[in-house]
C-alpha positions as a printed Julia matrix, in Angstrom:
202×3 Matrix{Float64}:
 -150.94  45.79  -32.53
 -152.7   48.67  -33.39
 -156.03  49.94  -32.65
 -159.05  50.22  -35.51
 -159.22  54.15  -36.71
 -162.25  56.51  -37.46
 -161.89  58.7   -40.43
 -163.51  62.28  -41.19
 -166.02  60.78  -43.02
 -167.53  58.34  -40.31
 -165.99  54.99  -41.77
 -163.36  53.01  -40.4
 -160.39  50.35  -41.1
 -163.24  47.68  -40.06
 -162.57  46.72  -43.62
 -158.79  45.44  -42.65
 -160.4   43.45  -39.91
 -163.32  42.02  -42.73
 -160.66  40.84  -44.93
 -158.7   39.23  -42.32
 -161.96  37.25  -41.77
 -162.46  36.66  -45.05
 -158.77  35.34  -45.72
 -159.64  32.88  -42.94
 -162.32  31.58  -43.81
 -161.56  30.69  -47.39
 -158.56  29.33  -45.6
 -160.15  27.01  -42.91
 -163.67  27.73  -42.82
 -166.17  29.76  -40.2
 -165.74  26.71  -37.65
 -162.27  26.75  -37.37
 -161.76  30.55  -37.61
 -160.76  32.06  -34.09
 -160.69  35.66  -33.37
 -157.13  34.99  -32.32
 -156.69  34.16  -36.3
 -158.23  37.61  -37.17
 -156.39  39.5   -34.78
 -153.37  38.35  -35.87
 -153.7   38.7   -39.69
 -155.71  41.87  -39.36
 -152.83  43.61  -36.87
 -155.08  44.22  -34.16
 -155.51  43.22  -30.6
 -158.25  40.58  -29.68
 -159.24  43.59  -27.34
 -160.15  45.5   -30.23
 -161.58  43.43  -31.78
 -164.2   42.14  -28.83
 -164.9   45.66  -28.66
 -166.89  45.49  -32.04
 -167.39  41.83  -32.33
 -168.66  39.08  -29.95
 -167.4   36.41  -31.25
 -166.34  34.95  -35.17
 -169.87  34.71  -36.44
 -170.79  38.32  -35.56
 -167.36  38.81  -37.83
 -168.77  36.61  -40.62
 -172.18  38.3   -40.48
 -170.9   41.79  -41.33
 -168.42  40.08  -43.75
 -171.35  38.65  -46.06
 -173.13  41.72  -45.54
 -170.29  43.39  -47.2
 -169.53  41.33  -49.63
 -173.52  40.57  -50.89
 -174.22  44.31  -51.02
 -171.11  44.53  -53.1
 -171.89  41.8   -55.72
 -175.15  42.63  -55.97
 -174.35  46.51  -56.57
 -171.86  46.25  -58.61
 -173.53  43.8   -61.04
 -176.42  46.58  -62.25
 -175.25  48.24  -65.07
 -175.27  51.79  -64.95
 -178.36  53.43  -66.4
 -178.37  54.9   -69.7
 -180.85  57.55  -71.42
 -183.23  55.84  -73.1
 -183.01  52.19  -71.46
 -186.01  51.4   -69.59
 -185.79  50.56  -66.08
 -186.76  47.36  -66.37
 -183.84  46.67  -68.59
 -181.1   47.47  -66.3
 -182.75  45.64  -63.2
 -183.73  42.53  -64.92
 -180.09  42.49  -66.71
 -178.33  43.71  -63.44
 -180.49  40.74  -61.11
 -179.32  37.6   -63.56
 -175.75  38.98  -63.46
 -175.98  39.49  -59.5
 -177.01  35.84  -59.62
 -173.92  34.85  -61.97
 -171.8   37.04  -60.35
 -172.45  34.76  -56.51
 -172.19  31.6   -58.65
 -168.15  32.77  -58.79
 -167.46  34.18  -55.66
 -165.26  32.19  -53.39
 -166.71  33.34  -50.23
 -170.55  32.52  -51.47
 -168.96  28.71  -52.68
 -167.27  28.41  -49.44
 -169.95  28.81  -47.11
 -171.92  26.91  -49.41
 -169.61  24.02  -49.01
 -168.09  23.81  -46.0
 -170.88  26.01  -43.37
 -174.31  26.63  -45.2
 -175.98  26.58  -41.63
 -174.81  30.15  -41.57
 -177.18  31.22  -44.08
 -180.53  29.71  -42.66
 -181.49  31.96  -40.83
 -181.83  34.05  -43.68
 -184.02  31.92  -45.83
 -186.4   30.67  -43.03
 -186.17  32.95  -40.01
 -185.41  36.26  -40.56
 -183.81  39.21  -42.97
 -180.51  40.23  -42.55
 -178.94  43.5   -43.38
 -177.79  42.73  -46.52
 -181.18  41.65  -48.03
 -183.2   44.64  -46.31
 -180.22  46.72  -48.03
 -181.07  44.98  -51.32
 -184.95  45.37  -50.93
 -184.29  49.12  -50.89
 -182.15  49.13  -53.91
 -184.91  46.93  -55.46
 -187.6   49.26  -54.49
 -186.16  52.21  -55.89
 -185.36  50.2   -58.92
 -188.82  49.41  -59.4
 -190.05  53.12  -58.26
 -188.37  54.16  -61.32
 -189.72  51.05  -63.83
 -193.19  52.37  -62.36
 -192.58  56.28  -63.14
 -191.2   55.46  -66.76
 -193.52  52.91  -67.44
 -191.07  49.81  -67.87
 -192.43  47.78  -64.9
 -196.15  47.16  -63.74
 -197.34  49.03  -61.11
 -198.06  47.32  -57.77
 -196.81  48.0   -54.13
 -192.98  48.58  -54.92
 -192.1   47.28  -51.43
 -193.93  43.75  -51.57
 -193.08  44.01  -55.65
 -189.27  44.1   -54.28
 -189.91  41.5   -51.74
 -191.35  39.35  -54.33
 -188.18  39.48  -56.78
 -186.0   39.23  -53.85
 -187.28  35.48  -53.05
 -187.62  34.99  -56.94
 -183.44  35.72  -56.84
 -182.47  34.37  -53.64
 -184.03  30.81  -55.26
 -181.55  31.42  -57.64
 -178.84  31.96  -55.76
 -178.86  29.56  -53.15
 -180.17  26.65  -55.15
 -179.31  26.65  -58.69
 -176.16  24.55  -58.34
 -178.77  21.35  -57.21
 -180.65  21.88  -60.75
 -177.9   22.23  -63.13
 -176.06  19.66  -65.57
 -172.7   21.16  -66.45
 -172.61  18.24  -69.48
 -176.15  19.22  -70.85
 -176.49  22.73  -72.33
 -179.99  22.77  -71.87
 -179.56  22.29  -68.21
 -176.05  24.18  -67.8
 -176.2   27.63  -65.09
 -176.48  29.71  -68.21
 -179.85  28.26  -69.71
 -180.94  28.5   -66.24
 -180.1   32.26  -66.23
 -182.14  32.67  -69.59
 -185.16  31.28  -68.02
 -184.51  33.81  -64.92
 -184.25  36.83  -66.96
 -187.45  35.38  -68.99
 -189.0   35.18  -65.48
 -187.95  38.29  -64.26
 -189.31  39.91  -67.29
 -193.17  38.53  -67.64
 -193.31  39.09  -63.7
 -192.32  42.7   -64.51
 -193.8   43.88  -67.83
 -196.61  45.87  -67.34
């Protein structure tokens, strides 16, 4: 076993540990994921690991933090001169949306322990979405300074197309008809993107 290591730059191998988690749960599920599991697939002592981590939800929590923050980041397109603001966010939120429709670890909470994600739609914010709203905010800092997006208070503005998304997200599977092309995820995604656009056009 070997311990988790710092780098130079402040990070760590946590991200060993997060994929160990992650292999296990797409494996078995967050209920019948043990640290003992982890430790063993990750290399590392339980030892270490209680160091860091309580238990297997604490685990799971910075997992989806991870893992959100990286869908959703690496679904905006990179900005190009001359392509408004509102452009790349509205096109960069409906393929953050299409992008958790594929992602095993989204579909397998979904399925097997959606309790985990409660919290976050009724209770509280977790890290991932206050990460998000700041993304969002500067986003829509930058629609409001080139004139792509309508001015208002950027941080309720982002809060606002956060709940817009997350609706999205979590629920579109219930509405869809995968043998009706009017109803299939991708009309759906039309009518976010037409959404997303009258709610920001100046």
């Amino acid at each position: 076993m070997t311990p988790i290591r710092h780098n130079a730059s402040g990070g760590s191998d946590n991200d060993a540990v997060l994929d160990a988690v992650r292999d296990c749960v797409l494996a078995v599920g967050v209920r019948r994921t043990t640290l003992t599991d982890v430790a063993r697939r990750a290399g590392v002592s339980r030892m270490t690991l209680y160091r860091r981590w309580p238990d297997v939800r604490s685990l799971v929590g910075d997992l989806m933090t991870r893992e959100w923050i990286g869908v959703a980041t690496g679904a905006i397109p990179t900005p190009e001169p001359g392509v408004p603001a509102r452009d790349v966010l509205t096109e960069g939120l409906v393929a953050a949306v299409r992008a958790f429709g594929a992602h095993p670890l989204f579909h397998k909470i979904l399925d097997v322990d959606p309790e985990l994600l409660l919290p976050y739609v009724l209770d509280r914010r977790g890290a991932s979405q206050e990460a998000l709203l700041e993304l969002l905010a500067g986003a829509l800092r930058d629609g409001h300074a080139d004139g792509s997006v309508r001015t208002a208070h950027p941080e309720r503005q982002a809060r606002s197309v956060l709940l817009i998304v997350q609706s999205f997200t979590l629920s579109l599977r219930t509405m869809t008809e995968e043998d009706d092309p009017e109803l299939a995820p991708e009309a759906f995604l039309g009518e976010l993107r037409d959404i997303l656009e009258r709610t920001l056009r100046p």
